[in-house]
Coordinates of C-alpha atoms in Angstrom, one line a residue:
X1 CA 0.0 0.0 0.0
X2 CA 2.7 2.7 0.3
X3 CA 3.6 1.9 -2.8
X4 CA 1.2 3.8 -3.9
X5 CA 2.3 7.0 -2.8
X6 CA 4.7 6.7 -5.5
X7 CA 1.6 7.3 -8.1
X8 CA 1.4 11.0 -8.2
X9 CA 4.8 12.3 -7.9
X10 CA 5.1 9.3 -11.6
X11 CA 2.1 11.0 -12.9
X12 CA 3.3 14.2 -12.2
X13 CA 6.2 13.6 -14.3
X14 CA 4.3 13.1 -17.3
X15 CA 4.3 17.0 -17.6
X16 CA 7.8 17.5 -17.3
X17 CA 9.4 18.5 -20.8
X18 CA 11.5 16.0 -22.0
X19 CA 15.0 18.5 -22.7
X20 CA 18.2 17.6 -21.2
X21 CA 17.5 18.5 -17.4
X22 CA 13.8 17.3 -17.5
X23 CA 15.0 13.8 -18.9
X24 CA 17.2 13.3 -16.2
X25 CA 14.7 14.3 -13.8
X26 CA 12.0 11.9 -15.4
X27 CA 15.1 8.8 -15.4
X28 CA 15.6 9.8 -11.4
X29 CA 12.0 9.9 -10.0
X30 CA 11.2 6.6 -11.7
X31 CA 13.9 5.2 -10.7
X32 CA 13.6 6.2 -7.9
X33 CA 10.0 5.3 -7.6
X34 CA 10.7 1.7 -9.0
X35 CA 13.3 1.3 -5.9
X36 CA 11.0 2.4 -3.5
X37 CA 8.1 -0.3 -4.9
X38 CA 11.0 -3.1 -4.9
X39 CA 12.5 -2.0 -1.4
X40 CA 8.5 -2.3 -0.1
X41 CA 7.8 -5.3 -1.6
X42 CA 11.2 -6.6 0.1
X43 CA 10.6 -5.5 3.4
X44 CA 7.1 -7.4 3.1
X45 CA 8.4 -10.9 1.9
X46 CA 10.7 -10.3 5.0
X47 CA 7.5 -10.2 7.1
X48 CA 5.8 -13.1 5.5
X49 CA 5.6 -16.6 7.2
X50 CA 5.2 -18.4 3.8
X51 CA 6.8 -17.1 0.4
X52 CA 7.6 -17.9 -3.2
X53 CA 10.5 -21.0 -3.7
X54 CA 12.5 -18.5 -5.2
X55 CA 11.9 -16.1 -2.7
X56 CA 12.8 -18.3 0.1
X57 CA 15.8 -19.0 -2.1
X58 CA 17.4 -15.6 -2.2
X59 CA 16.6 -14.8 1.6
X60 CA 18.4 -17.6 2.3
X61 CA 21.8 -16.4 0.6
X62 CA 21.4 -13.2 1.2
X63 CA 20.4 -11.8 -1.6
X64 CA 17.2 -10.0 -0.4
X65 CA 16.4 -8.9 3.1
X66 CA 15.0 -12.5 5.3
X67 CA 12.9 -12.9 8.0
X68 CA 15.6 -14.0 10.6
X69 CA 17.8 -10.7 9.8
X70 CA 14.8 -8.3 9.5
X71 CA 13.7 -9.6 13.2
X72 CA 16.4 -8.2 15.0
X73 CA 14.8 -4.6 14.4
X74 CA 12.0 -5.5 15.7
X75 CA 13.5 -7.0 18.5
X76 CA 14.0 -4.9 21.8
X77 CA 16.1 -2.1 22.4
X78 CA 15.1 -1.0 18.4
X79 CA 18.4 0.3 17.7
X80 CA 19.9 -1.6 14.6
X81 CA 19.0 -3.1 11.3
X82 CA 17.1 -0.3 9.8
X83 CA 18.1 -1.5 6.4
X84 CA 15.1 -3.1 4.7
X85 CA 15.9 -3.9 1.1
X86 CA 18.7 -6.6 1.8
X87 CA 20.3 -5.7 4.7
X88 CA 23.5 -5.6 3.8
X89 CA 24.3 -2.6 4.9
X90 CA 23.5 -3.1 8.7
X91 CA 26.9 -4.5 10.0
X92 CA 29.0 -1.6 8.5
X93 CA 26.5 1.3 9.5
X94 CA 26.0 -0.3 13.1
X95 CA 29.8 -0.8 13.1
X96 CA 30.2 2.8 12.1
X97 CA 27.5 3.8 14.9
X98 CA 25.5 5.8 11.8
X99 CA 21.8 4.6 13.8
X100 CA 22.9 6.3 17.0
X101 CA 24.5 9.2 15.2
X102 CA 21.9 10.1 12.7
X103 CA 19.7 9.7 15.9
X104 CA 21.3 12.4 18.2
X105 CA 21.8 14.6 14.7
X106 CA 17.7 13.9 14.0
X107 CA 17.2 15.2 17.9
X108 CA 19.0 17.8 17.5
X109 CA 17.5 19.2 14.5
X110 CA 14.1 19.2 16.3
X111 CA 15.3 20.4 19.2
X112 CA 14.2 17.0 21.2
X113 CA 16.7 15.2 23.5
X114 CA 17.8 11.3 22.1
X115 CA 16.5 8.7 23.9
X116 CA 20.2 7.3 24.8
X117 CA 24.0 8.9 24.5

């Protein structure tokens, strides 16, 4: 269903000339919009109980974001695995701190105090 909010900004795009800058811009926001649908779609399978052979298959090796992985978000204190396309990127950005970081930087943006130091 969030997918969806991808619909307008794509229909939008159908009135952007097509000259140099305004093709670019029309290649970006689908792209963008197509990575958005696939990331969604992702993060679901990683949520189902029962999924396609194939699906199954590439959760297993890692190749799109599984069930087991995805968990550990949900998973008490809340403070890693963010990354819901394939997940891939969770060891190096916890490793690197980036969730608490971009935390204390979002807090402080908004003038609210982080939950943890």
């Amino acid at each position: 269903n969030t997918s969806l909010a991808t619909v307008l900004p794509l229909v939008a795009l159908l009135a952007v000339p097509l000259s140099a800058t305004g093709a670019f811009v029309v290649v970006a926001m689908a792209s963008a919009s197509t990575l958005a649908i696939l990331t969604n779609q992702l993060h679901k399978w990683a949520h189902d109980r029962e999924s396609a052979p194939v699906v199954v298959w590439m959760q297993a090796r890692g190749l799109i974001l599984g069930g087991t992985h995805h968990q550990v978000h949900h998973t008490f204190p809340h403070e890693s695995h963010y990354c819901i396309t394939t997940g891939w990127l969770n060891a190096p950005l916890s490793a690197l701190g980036m969730w608490s970081k971009l935390e204390r930087a979002i807090a402080f943006a908004f003038g609210v105090r982080a939950h943890r130091d």
